[in-house]
Amino acid sequence: MSHVYWMETKSEFLKLARMKSYSVSTVAFPLMFYCFFGLAMGREQQAGAAMPFARYLLATYGAFSIIGATLYAFGVGVAVERGLGWLQVKRASPMPAAAYFVAKAAVSTAFGAVVVALLFTLGAIFGGVTMPLPQWLLLGVTLIAGAVPFCAMGLAIGCFAGPSSAPATVNLIYLPMAFCAGLWIPFEFLPGFLQHVAPFLPAYHFSQIALSVLHAPVQGSVWQHVSALAAFTLIFAGVAWLGNSREREKMYG
């Protein structure tokens, strides 16, 4: 059984690694934004409680990279494979259904973790970010663990979006959500009406948890944000289940 999971994960990794539109954009965009805002522009600016941008944006751009890696892998990947009939083939095979989703979650999270490691390297070497080793590790683990609700969100998108419209659908959700949640600029700098919208976005709660690791001022308690992400995960999983049920009805009438 474990061999099936391993082979599915290996196949998923090779597929995404060879798909330049995924691998390059997933890695390049967060690094590019961090170099521009966190390193180049952030040398003379402060965020939060007089915290340097280079340090503050490690948490928010780390969240940004994890969200992008999971949403594109699930949202676009599932939609395209569904449109090609590949999911029907997998359902008809003896492969456990969980292997398909576990492989996608593991590989997309791994891509996000690579970007997080590169962001940490840039911040430490060029941004002058210094933290105790346990704090570096805790921030990394927090960011990687935060992939779970966005795997569910991407799956929900992939179960309903069409193969050709899935990339645009993900972009329309992912990029505005990242901005409104304060992932690109500190939450305190956003217009007042966006600050009222942010609590309804999972990315906001994710970033607040990550920022709490850096002892930056956050809105509400960490457990409130964890509970919100757990609720979002259940909602997205339920939407994905409805989409999957709809596909089964189409297959079997």
Coordinates of N, CA and C in Angstrom, one line a residue:
M1 N 0.8 -1.2 0.0 CA 0.0 0.0 0.0 C 0.9 1.3 0.0
S2 N 1.9 1.3 0.8 CA 2.8 2.4 0.9 C 3.5 2.7 -0.4
H3 N 3.7 1.6 -1.2 CA 4.4 1.7 -2.5 C 3.5 2.5 -3.5
V4 N 2.2 2.3 -3.4 CA 1.3 3.0 -4.2 C 1.3 4.5 -3.9
Y5 N 1.3 4.9 -2.7 CA 1.4 6.3 -2.3 C 2.7 6.9 -2.8
W6 N 3.8 6.1 -2.6 CA 5.1 6.7 -3.0 C 5.1 6.9 -4.5
M7 N 4.6 5.9 -5.3 CA 4.7 6.1 -6.8 C 3.8 7.2 -7.2
E8 N 2.6 7.4 -6.6 CA 1.7 8.5 -7.0 C 2.4 9.8 -6.6
T9 N 3.0 9.9 -5.5 CA 3.7 11.1 -5.1 C 4.9 11.4 -6.0
K10 N 5.6 10.4 -6.4 CA 6.7 10.6 -7.3 C 6.2 11.1 -8.7
S11 N 5.2 10.5 -9.2 CA 4.6 10.9 -10.5 C 4.1 12.4 -10.4
E12 N 3.5 12.7 -9.3 CA 3.0 14.1 -9.1 C 4.1 15.1 -9.1
F13 N 5.2 14.7 -8.4 CA 6.3 15.6 -8.3 C 7.0 15.8 -9.7
L14 N 7.2 14.7 -10.5 CA 7.8 14.9 -11.8 C 6.9 15.7 -12.7
K15 N 5.6 15.5 -12.6 CA 4.6 16.3 -13.4 C 4.8 17.8 -13.2
L16 N 4.7 18.1 -11.9 CA 4.7 19.6 -11.5 C 6.1 20.2 -11.8
A17 N 7.2 19.4 -11.6 CA 8.5 19.9 -11.8 C 8.8 20.2 -13.3
R18 N 8.2 19.4 -14.2 CA 8.3 19.6 -15.6 C 7.4 20.6 -16.2
M19 N 6.4 21.0 -15.4 CA 5.4 22.0 -15.8 C 5.9 23.4 -15.4
K20 N 6.6 24.0 -16.3 CA 7.3 25.3 -16.0 C 6.4 26.3 -15.6
S21 N 5.2 26.3 -16.1 CA 4.2 27.4 -15.7 C 3.9 27.3 -14.2
Y22 N 4.0 26.1 -13.7 CA 3.8 25.9 -12.2 C 5.1 26.1 -11.4
S23 N 6.1 25.3 -11.8 CA 7.3 25.3 -10.9 C 8.0 26.7 -10.9
V24 N 8.1 27.3 -12.1 CA 8.8 28.6 -12.2 C 8.0 29.7 -11.5
S25 N 6.7 29.8 -11.8 CA 5.9 30.8 -11.2 C 5.8 30.7 -9.7
T26 N 5.6 29.4 -9.2 CA 5.5 29.2 -7.8 C 6.7 29.6 -7.0
V27 N 7.9 29.3 -7.6 CA 9.1 29.7 -6.9 C 9.5 31.1 -7.2
A28 N 9.3 31.6 -8.4 CA 9.9 32.9 -8.8 C 9.1 34.1 -8.2
F29 N 7.8 34.0 -8.2 CA 7.0 35.2 -7.8 C 7.2 35.6 -6.4
P30 N 7.1 34.7 -5.4 CA 7.3 35.1 -4.0 C 8.7 35.6 -3.8
L31 N 9.7 35.0 -4.4 CA 11.1 35.5 -4.2 C 11.3 36.9 -4.8
M32 N 10.7 37.1 -6.0 CA 10.8 38.4 -6.7 C 10.2 39.5 -5.8
F33 N 8.9 39.2 -5.4 CA 8.2 40.2 -4.5 C 9.0 40.5 -3.2
Y34 N 9.6 39.4 -2.7 CA 10.3 39.6 -1.4 C 11.6 40.4 -1.6
C35 N 12.3 40.1 -2.7 CA 13.5 40.9 -3.0 C 13.1 42.4 -3.2
F36 N 12.0 42.7 -3.9 CA 11.6 44.1 -4.2 C 11.1 44.8 -3.0
F37 N 10.2 44.2 -2.3 CA 9.5 44.9 -1.1 C 10.3 44.6 0.2
G38 N 10.7 43.4 0.4 CA 11.3 43.1 1.7 C 12.8 43.5 1.8
L39 N 13.5 43.4 0.7 CA 15.0 43.7 0.7 C 15.3 45.1 0.1
A40 N 14.8 45.4 -1.1 CA 15.2 46.7 -1.8 C 14.5 47.8 -1.1
M41 N 13.1 47.8 -1.0 CA 12.4 48.9 -0.5 C 12.3 48.9 1.0
G42 N 12.5 47.7 1.6 CA 12.3 47.6 3.1 C 13.5 48.0 3.9
R43 N 14.6 48.4 3.3 CA 15.7 48.8 4.2 C 15.5 50.0 5.0
E44 N 14.7 50.9 4.5 CA 14.4 52.2 5.2 C 13.0 52.2 5.8
Q45 N 12.3 51.1 5.8 CA 10.9 51.1 6.3 C 10.8 50.1 7.4
Q46 N 9.7 50.3 8.2 CA 9.4 49.5 9.3 C 8.0 49.0 9.2
A47 N 7.7 47.9 9.8 CA 6.3 47.3 9.7 C 5.9 46.9 11.1
G48 N 4.6 46.9 11.4 CA 4.2 46.5 12.7 C 4.8 47.4 13.8
A49 N 5.2 46.7 14.9 CA 5.8 47.5 16.0 C 7.3 47.7 15.7
A50 N 7.5 48.6 14.8 CA 8.9 49.0 14.4 C 9.7 47.8 14.0
M51 N 9.1 46.8 13.4 CA 9.7 45.6 12.9 C 10.2 45.8 11.5
P52 N 11.4 45.5 11.1 CA 11.9 45.7 9.8 C 11.0 44.9 8.8
F53 N 10.8 45.5 7.6 CA 10.0 44.8 6.6 C 10.6 43.5 6.2
A54 N 11.9 43.4 6.1 CA 12.6 42.1 5.7 C 12.2 41.0 6.6
R55 N 12.0 41.3 7.9 CA 11.6 40.2 8.9 C 10.1 40.0 8.8
Y56 N 9.3 41.1 8.8 CA 7.9 41.0 8.8 C 7.4 40.2 7.6
L57 N 7.9 40.6 6.4 CA 7.5 40.0 5.2 C 7.9 38.5 5.0
L58 N 8.9 38.0 5.8 CA 9.2 36.6 5.8 C 7.9 35.8 6.1
A59 N 7.2 36.2 7.1 CA 6.0 35.5 7.5 C 4.9 35.6 6.4
T60 N 4.6 36.8 5.9 CA 3.5 37.0 5.0 C 3.8 36.5 3.6
Y61 N 5.0 36.7 3.1 CA 5.4 36.1 1.8 C 5.6 34.6 1.9
G62 N 6.0 34.1 3.0 CA 6.0 32.7 3.2 C 4.6 32.1 3.1
A63 N 3.6 32.8 3.7 CA 2.2 32.3 3.6 C 1.8 32.4 2.2
F64 N 2.2 33.5 1.5 CA 1.8 33.7 0.1 C 2.3 32.6 -0.8
S65 N 3.6 32.1 -0.6 CA 4.1 31.1 -1.4 C 3.4 29.7 -1.1
I66 N 3.1 29.4 0.1 CA 2.4 28.2 0.4 C 1.0 28.2 -0.2
I67 N 0.3 29.3 -0.1 CA -1.0 29.4 -0.6 C -1.0 29.2 -2.1
G68 N -0.1 29.8 -2.8 CA 0.0 29.7 -4.3 C 0.4 28.3 -4.7
A69 N 1.3 27.7 -4.0 CA 1.7 26.3 -4.4 C 0.6 25.3 -4.3
T70 N -0.2 25.5 -3.2 CA -1.3 24.5 -3.0 C -2.5 24.8 -3.9
L71 N -2.9 26.1 -4.1 CA -4.0 26.4 -4.9 C -3.8 26.1 -6.3
Y72 N -2.6 26.3 -6.9 CA -2.4 26.0 -8.3 C -2.3 24.5 -8.5
A73 N -1.7 23.8 -7.6 CA -1.6 22.3 -7.7 C -3.0 21.7 -7.7
F74 N -3.8 22.1 -6.7 CA -5.1 21.5 -6.6 C -6.1 22.1 -7.5
G75 N -6.2 23.5 -7.5 CA -7.3 24.1 -8.2 C -7.1 23.9 -9.7
V76 N -5.9 24.1 -10.2 CA -5.7 23.9 -11.7 C -5.5 22.5 -12.0
G77 N -4.7 21.8 -11.2 CA -4.4 20.4 -11.5 C -5.6 19.5 -11.5
V78 N -6.4 19.6 -10.5 CA -7.6 18.7 -10.4 C -8.6 19.1 -11.6
A79 N -8.8 20.3 -11.8 CA -9.7 20.7 -12.9 C -9.2 20.2 -14.3
V80 N -8.0 20.3 -14.6 CA -7.4 19.8 -15.8 C -7.6 18.3 -15.9
E81 N -7.2 17.6 -14.9 CA -7.2 16.2 -14.9 C -8.7 15.7 -15.0
R82 N -9.6 16.4 -14.3 CA -11.0 16.1 -14.4 C -11.5 16.3 -15.8
G83 N -11.1 17.3 -16.4 CA -11.6 17.6 -17.8 C -11.0 16.6 -18.8
L84 N -9.8 16.1 -18.6 CA -9.3 15.1 -19.5 C -9.8 13.7 -19.2
G85 N -10.5 13.5 -18.2 CA -11.0 12.2 -17.8 C -10.1 11.3 -17.0
W86 N -9.0 12.0 -16.6 CA -8.0 11.2 -15.8 C -8.5 10.8 -14.5
L87 N -9.4 11.6 -13.9 CA -9.9 11.1 -12.6 C -10.8 9.9 -12.7
Q88 N -11.5 9.8 -13.8 CA -12.3 8.6 -14.0 C -11.4 7.4 -14.1
V89 N -10.3 7.5 -14.8 CA -9.4 6.4 -14.9 C -8.9 6.0 -13.5
K90 N -8.5 7.0 -12.7 CA -8.0 6.6 -11.4 C -9.1 6.0 -10.5
R91 N -10.3 6.5 -10.7 CA -11.4 5.8 -9.9 C -11.6 4.4 -10.3
A92 N -11.4 4.1 -11.6 CA -11.6 2.7 -12.0 C -10.4 1.8 -11.7
S93 N -9.3 2.4 -11.3 CA -8.1 1.6 -11.0 C -8.2 1.2 -9.5
P94 N -7.4 0.2 -9.1 CA -7.4 -0.3 -7.7 C -6.7 0.7 -6.8
M95 N -6.1 1.8 -7.3 CA -5.4 2.7 -6.4 C -6.3 3.3 -5.4
P96 N -5.9 3.4 -4.1 CA -6.8 4.1 -3.1 C -7.0 5.5 -3.5
A97 N -8.2 6.0 -3.3 CA -8.6 7.4 -3.7 C -7.7 8.4 -2.9
A98 N -7.4 8.0 -1.6 CA -6.6 8.9 -0.8 C -5.2 9.2 -1.4
A99 N -4.7 8.2 -2.1 CA -3.3 8.4 -2.6 C -3.2 9.6 -3.6
Y100 N -4.3 9.8 -4.3 CA -4.3 10.9 -5.3 C -4.2 12.2 -4.6
F101 N -5.0 12.4 -3.5 CA -5.0 13.7 -2.8 C -3.8 13.8 -1.9
V102 N -3.3 12.7 -1.3 CA -2.2 12.8 -0.4 C -0.9 13.2 -1.2
A103 N -0.8 12.6 -2.4 CA 0.3 13.0 -3.3 C 0.3 14.4 -3.7
K104 N -0.8 14.9 -4.1 CA -0.9 16.4 -4.5 C -0.6 17.3 -3.3
A105 N -1.1 16.9 -2.1 CA -0.9 17.7 -0.9 C 0.6 17.7 -0.6
A106 N 1.2 16.5 -0.6 CA 2.6 16.4 -0.2 C 3.5 17.2 -1.2
V107 N 3.3 17.0 -2.5 CA 4.2 17.7 -3.5 C 4.0 19.2 -3.5
S108 N 2.7 19.6 -3.5 CA 2.5 21.1 -3.5 C 3.1 21.8 -2.2
T109 N 2.9 21.1 -1.1 CA 3.5 21.6 0.2 C 5.0 21.6 0.1
A110 N 5.6 20.6 -0.5 CA 7.0 20.5 -0.7 C 7.6 21.7 -1.5
F111 N 6.9 22.0 -2.6 CA 7.3 23.2 -3.4 C 7.2 24.4 -2.6
G112 N 6.1 24.6 -1.8 CA 6.0 25.8 -1.0 C 7.1 25.8 0.1
A113 N 7.5 24.7 0.6 CA 8.5 24.6 1.6 C 9.9 25.0 1.0
V114 N 10.1 24.7 -0.2 CA 11.4 25.1 -0.9 C 11.4 26.6 -1.0
V115 N 10.3 27.2 -1.4 CA 10.2 28.7 -1.5 C 10.4 29.3 -0.1
V116 N 9.8 28.7 0.9 CA 10.0 29.3 2.3 C 11.5 29.2 2.7
A117 N 12.2 28.1 2.4 CA 13.6 28.0 2.7 C 14.4 29.0 2.0
L118 N 14.1 29.3 0.7 CA 14.8 30.3 -0.1 C 14.5 31.7 0.5
L119 N 13.3 31.9 0.9 CA 13.0 33.2 1.5 C 13.8 33.4 2.8
F120 N 13.8 32.4 3.6 CA 14.6 32.5 4.8 C 16.1 32.8 4.5
T121 N 16.6 32.1 3.5 CA 18.0 32.4 3.1 C 18.2 33.8 2.7
L122 N 17.3 34.3 1.9 CA 17.4 35.7 1.4 C 17.4 36.7 2.6
G123 N 16.4 36.4 3.5 CA 16.2 37.3 4.6 C 17.4 37.3 5.6
A124 N 18.0 36.1 5.8 CA 19.1 36.0 6.7 C 20.4 36.6 6.1
I125 N 20.6 36.4 4.8 CA 21.9 36.8 4.2 C 21.8 38.3 3.7
F126 N 20.7 38.6 3.1 CA 20.7 40.0 2.5 C 19.8 40.9 3.2
G127 N 18.8 40.4 4.0 CA 17.9 41.3 4.8 C 18.3 41.5 6.2
G128 N 19.4 40.9 6.6 CA 19.9 41.1 8.0 C 18.9 40.6 9.1
V129 N 18.1 39.6 8.7 CA 17.1 39.0 9.7 C 17.8 38.1 10.6
T130 N 17.7 38.3 11.9 CA 18.3 37.4 12.9 C 17.2 36.9 13.8
M131 N 17.2 35.6 14.1 CA 16.3 35.1 15.0 C 16.9 33.8 15.7
P132 N 16.5 33.5 16.9 CA 17.0 32.2 17.4 C 16.5 31.0 16.5
L133 N 17.3 30.0 16.5 CA 17.0 28.8 15.7 C 15.6 28.3 15.9
P134 N 15.2 28.1 17.2 CA 13.9 27.6 17.4 C 12.8 28.4 16.8
Q135 N 13.0 29.8 16.7 CA 12.0 30.6 16.1 C 12.0 30.5 14.6
W136 N 13.1 30.3 14.0 CA 13.2 30.0 12.5 C 12.4 28.7 12.2
L137 N 12.7 27.7 13.1 CA 12.0 26.4 12.8 C 10.5 26.4 13.1
L138 N 10.1 27.1 14.1 CA 8.7 27.3 14.4 C 8.0 28.0 13.3
L139 N 8.6 29.0 12.7 CA 8.0 29.8 11.6 C 7.8 28.9 10.4
G140 N 8.9 28.1 10.1 CA 8.8 27.2 9.0 C 7.8 26.1 9.1
V141 N 7.7 25.5 10.3 CA 6.7 24.5 10.6 C 5.3 25.1 10.5
T142 N 5.1 26.3 11.0 CA 3.8 27.0 11.0 C 3.3 27.2 9.6
L143 N 4.3 27.7 8.7 CA 3.9 28.0 7.3 C 3.6 26.7 6.6
I144 N 4.3 25.6 6.8 CA 4.1 24.4 6.1 C 2.7 23.8 6.6
A145 N 2.5 23.8 7.9 CA 1.2 23.3 8.4 C 0.0 24.0 7.9
G146 N 0.2 25.3 7.6 CA -0.9 26.2 7.1 C -1.3 25.8 5.7
A147 N -0.6 24.9 5.1 CA -1.0 24.4 3.7 C -2.4 23.7 3.7
V148 N -2.7 23.1 4.8 CA -3.9 22.2 4.9 C -5.2 22.9 4.4
P149 N -5.6 24.0 5.0 CA -6.9 24.6 4.5 C -6.8 25.0 3.0
F150 N -5.7 25.4 2.5 CA -5.6 25.8 1.1 C -5.5 24.6 0.1
C151 N -5.1 23.5 0.6 CA -5.3 22.3 -0.2 C -6.8 22.0 -0.4
A152 N -7.5 22.1 0.7 CA -9.0 21.9 0.7 C -9.6 23.0 -0.2
M153 N -9.2 24.2 -0.1 CA -9.7 25.3 -0.9 C -9.4 25.0 -2.4
G154 N -8.2 24.6 -2.7 CA -7.9 24.3 -4.1 C -8.6 23.2 -4.7
L155 N -8.9 22.2 -3.8 CA -9.7 21.0 -4.2 C -11.1 21.4 -4.6
A156 N -11.7 22.3 -3.7 CA -13.0 22.8 -4.0 C -13.1 23.5 -5.3
I157 N -12.1 24.3 -5.6 CA -12.0 25.0 -6.9 C -11.9 24.0 -8.1
G158 N -11.0 23.1 -7.9 CA -10.7 22.1 -8.9 C -11.9 21.2 -9.3
C159 N -12.8 21.0 -8.3 CA -14.0 20.1 -8.5 C -15.1 20.9 -9.2
F160 N -15.0 22.2 -9.3 CA -16.1 22.9 -10.0 C -15.6 23.7 -11.2
A161 N -14.4 24.2 -11.2 CA -13.9 25.0 -12.3 C -13.6 24.2 -13.5
G162 N -13.8 24.8 -14.7 CA -13.5 24.1 -16.0 C -12.0 24.0 -16.2
P163 N -11.6 23.1 -17.0 CA -10.2 22.9 -17.3 C -9.5 24.2 -17.9
S164 N -10.2 24.9 -18.8 CA -9.6 26.1 -19.4 C -9.8 27.3 -18.5
S165 N -10.8 27.3 -17.7 CA -11.0 28.5 -16.8 C -10.4 28.4 -15.4
A166 N -9.8 27.2 -15.1 CA -9.3 27.1 -13.7 C -8.1 28.0 -13.4
P167 N -7.1 28.2 -14.3 CA -6.0 29.1 -14.0 C -6.6 30.6 -13.7
A168 N -7.5 31.0 -14.5 CA -8.0 32.4 -14.3 C -8.8 32.4 -13.0
T169 N -9.6 31.4 -12.7 CA -10.4 31.3 -11.5 C -9.5 31.4 -10.3
V170 N -8.4 30.6 -10.3 CA -7.4 30.6 -9.2 C -6.8 32.0 -9.0
N171 N -6.4 32.6 -10.1 CA -5.8 34.0 -10.0 C -6.8 35.0 -9.5
L172 N -8.1 34.9 -9.9 CA -9.1 35.8 -9.4 C -9.4 35.7 -7.9
I173 N -9.1 34.5 -7.4 CA -9.3 34.3 -6.0 C -8.0 34.5 -5.2
Y174 N -6.9 34.0 -5.7 CA -5.7 34.0 -4.9 C -5.1 35.4 -4.8
L175 N -4.9 36.1 -5.9 CA -4.2 37.4 -5.8 C -5.0 38.5 -5.0
P176 N -6.3 38.7 -5.3 CA -7.1 39.7 -4.5 C -7.1 39.2 -3.0
M177 N -7.2 37.9 -2.7 CA -7.3 37.5 -1.4 C -5.9 37.8 -0.7
A178 N -4.8 37.6 -1.4 CA -3.5 37.8 -0.8 C -3.4 39.3 -0.4
F179 N -3.8 40.2 -1.3 CA -3.7 41.6 -1.1 C -4.6 42.0 0.1
C180 N -5.9 41.6 0.1 CA -6.8 42.0 1.1 C -6.5 41.4 2.5
A181 N -5.8 40.3 2.5 CA -5.4 39.7 3.8 C -4.1 40.3 4.4
G182 N -3.5 41.2 3.7 CA -2.3 41.9 4.2 C -1.0 41.1 4.0
L183 N -1.0 40.2 2.9 CA 0.2 39.4 2.6 C 1.2 40.2 1.9
W184 N 0.8 41.2 1.1 CA 1.8 42.0 0.4 C 2.3 43.3 1.1
I185 N 1.4 43.9 1.8 CA 1.7 45.0 2.7 C 1.1 44.8 4.1
P186 N 1.7 45.3 5.1 CA 1.2 45.1 6.5 C -0.3 45.4 6.6
F187 N -1.0 44.6 7.3 CA -2.4 44.7 7.5 C -2.8 46.1 8.0
E188 N -2.0 46.7 8.8 CA -2.3 48.0 9.4 C -2.3 49.1 8.4
F189 N -1.7 48.9 7.2 CA -1.6 49.9 6.2 C -2.7 49.8 5.2
L190 N -3.6 48.8 5.3 CA -4.7 48.6 4.4 C -5.8 49.6 4.7
P191 N -6.6 50.0 3.7 CA -7.7 50.9 3.9 C -8.7 50.2 4.9
G192 N -9.4 51.0 5.6 CA -10.3 50.6 6.7 C -11.3 49.5 6.2
F193 N -11.9 49.7 5.0 CA -12.9 48.8 4.6 C -12.3 47.4 4.3
L194 N -11.1 47.4 3.8 CA -10.4 46.1 3.6 C -10.1 45.4 4.9
Q195 N -9.8 46.1 5.9 CA -9.5 45.6 7.2 C -10.8 44.9 7.8
H196 N -12.0 45.4 7.4 CA -13.2 44.7 7.8 C -13.5 43.5 7.0
V197 N -13.0 43.4 5.8 CA -13.2 42.3 4.9 C -12.3 41.1 5.2
A198 N -11.0 41.5 5.6 CA -10.0 40.5 5.9 C -10.4 39.3 6.8
P199 N -11.1 39.5 7.9 CA -11.4 38.3 8.7 C -12.2 37.3 8.1
F200 N -12.8 37.6 6.9 CA -13.6 36.6 6.2 C -12.7 35.8 5.2
L201 N -11.4 36.0 5.2 CA -10.5 35.4 4.3 C -9.6 34.5 5.0
P202 N -9.4 33.2 4.6 CA -8.5 32.3 5.3 C -7.1 32.8 5.3
A203 N -6.6 33.4 4.2 CA -5.2 33.9 4.1 C -4.9 34.9 5.3
Y204 N -5.9 35.7 5.7 CA -5.7 36.6 6.8 C -5.4 35.9 8.1
H205 N -6.1 34.8 8.4 CA -5.9 34.1 9.6 C -4.6 33.3 9.6
F206 N -4.2 32.8 8.4 CA -2.9 32.2 8.2 C -1.8 33.1 8.5
S207 N -1.9 34.3 7.9 CA -0.8 35.3 8.1 C -0.7 35.8 9.5
Q208 N -1.8 35.9 10.2 CA -1.8 36.3 11.6 C -1.1 35.3 12.5
I209 N -1.4 34.0 12.2 CA -0.7 33.0 13.0 C 0.8 33.0 12.7
A210 N 1.2 33.2 11.5 CA 2.6 33.2 11.1 C 3.3 34.4 11.8
L211 N 2.6 35.6 11.8 CA 3.2 36.8 12.4 C 3.3 36.7 13.9
S212 N 2.4 35.9 14.5 CA 2.5 35.7 16.0 C 3.8 35.0 16.4
V213 N 4.3 34.2 15.5 CA 5.6 33.5 15.7 C 6.7 34.5 15.8
L214 N 6.6 35.6 15.1 CA 7.7 36.7 15.1 C 7.4 37.7 16.2
H215 N 6.4 37.4 17.0 CA 6.0 38.4 18.1 C 5.5 39.7 17.5
A216 N 5.0 39.7 16.3 CA 4.5 40.9 15.7 C 3.1 41.1 16.3
P217 N 2.6 42.3 16.4 CA 1.2 42.5 16.9 C 0.2 41.9 16.0
V218 N -0.7 41.1 16.5 CA -1.8 40.5 15.6 C -3.1 40.8 16.2
Q219 N -4.1 40.6 15.3 CA -5.5 40.9 15.7 C -6.1 39.6 16.3
G220 N -6.6 39.7 17.5 CA -7.2 38.5 18.1 C -6.1 37.5 18.6
S221 N -6.6 36.4 19.1 CA -5.7 35.3 19.6 C -5.4 34.3 18.6
V222 N -4.3 33.6 18.8 CA -3.8 32.6 17.8 C -4.9 31.5 17.7
W223 N -5.5 31.1 18.8 CA -6.5 30.1 18.8 C -7.7 30.5 18.0
Q224 N -8.1 31.7 18.0 CA -9.2 32.2 17.2 C -8.9 32.0 15.7
H225 N -7.6 32.3 15.3 CA -7.2 32.1 13.9 C -7.1 30.7 13.6
V226 N -6.6 29.8 14.5 CA -6.6 28.4 14.2 C -8.0 27.8 14.0
S227 N -8.9 28.3 14.9 CA -10.3 27.8 14.8 C -10.9 28.2 13.5
A228 N -10.6 29.5 13.1 CA -11.2 30.0 11.8 C -10.7 29.1 10.6
L229 N -9.4 28.8 10.6 CA -8.8 28.0 9.5 C -9.4 26.6 9.6
A230 N -9.6 26.1 10.7 CA -10.3 24.7 10.8 C -11.7 24.8 10.2
A231 N -12.4 25.8 10.5 CA -13.8 26.0 10.0 C -13.7 26.1 8.4
F232 N -12.8 26.9 7.9 CA -12.6 27.1 6.5 C -12.3 25.7 5.8
T233 N -11.4 25.0 6.5 CA -11.0 23.7 5.9 C -12.3 22.8 5.8
L234 N -13.1 22.7 6.8 CA -14.3 21.9 6.8 C -15.3 22.4 5.7
I235 N -15.4 23.7 5.5 CA -16.3 24.2 4.5 C -15.8 23.9 3.1
F236 N -14.5 24.1 2.9 CA -14.0 23.8 1.6 C -14.0 22.3 1.3
A237 N -13.8 21.5 2.3 CA -13.8 20.0 2.1 C -15.3 19.6 1.7
G238 N -16.2 20.3 2.4 CA -17.6 20.0 2.1 C -18.0 20.4 0.7
V239 N -17.5 21.5 0.2 CA -17.8 22.0 -1.2 C -17.1 21.0 -2.2
A240 N -15.9 20.5 -1.9 CA -15.2 19.6 -2.7 C -16.0 18.3 -2.8
W241 N -16.5 17.8 -1.6 CA -17.3 16.6 -1.6 C -18.5 16.7 -2.5
L242 N -19.2 17.9 -2.5 CA -20.3 18.1 -3.3 C -19.9 18.0 -4.8
G243 N -18.8 18.6 -5.1 CA -18.3 18.6 -6.5 C -18.0 17.2 -6.9
N244 N -17.4 16.4 -6.1 CA -17.0 15.0 -6.4 C -18.3 14.2 -6.5
S245 N -19.3 14.4 -5.7 CA -20.5 13.7 -5.8 C -21.2 14.0 -7.2
R246 N -21.1 15.2 -7.6 CA -21.7 15.6 -8.9 C -21.0 14.9 -10.0
E247 N -19.7 14.8 -9.9 CA -19.0 14.0 -11.0 C -19.3 12.6 -11.0
R248 N -19.5 12.0 -9.8 CA -19.9 10.6 -9.8 C -21.3 10.3 -10.4
E249 N -22.2 11.3 -10.2 CA -23.5 11.2 -10.7 C -23.5 11.3 -12.3
K250 N -22.6 12.1 -12.8 CA -22.4 12.2 -14.2 C -21.9 10.9 -14.8
M251 N -21.0 10.2 -14.0 CA -20.4 9.0 -14.5 C -21.4 7.8 -14.5
Y252 N -22.1 7.7 -13.4 CA -22.9 6.5 -13.2 C -24.4 6.8 -13.4
G253 N -24.7 8.0 -13.7 CA -26.1 8.3 -14.0 C -26.9 8.4 -12.7

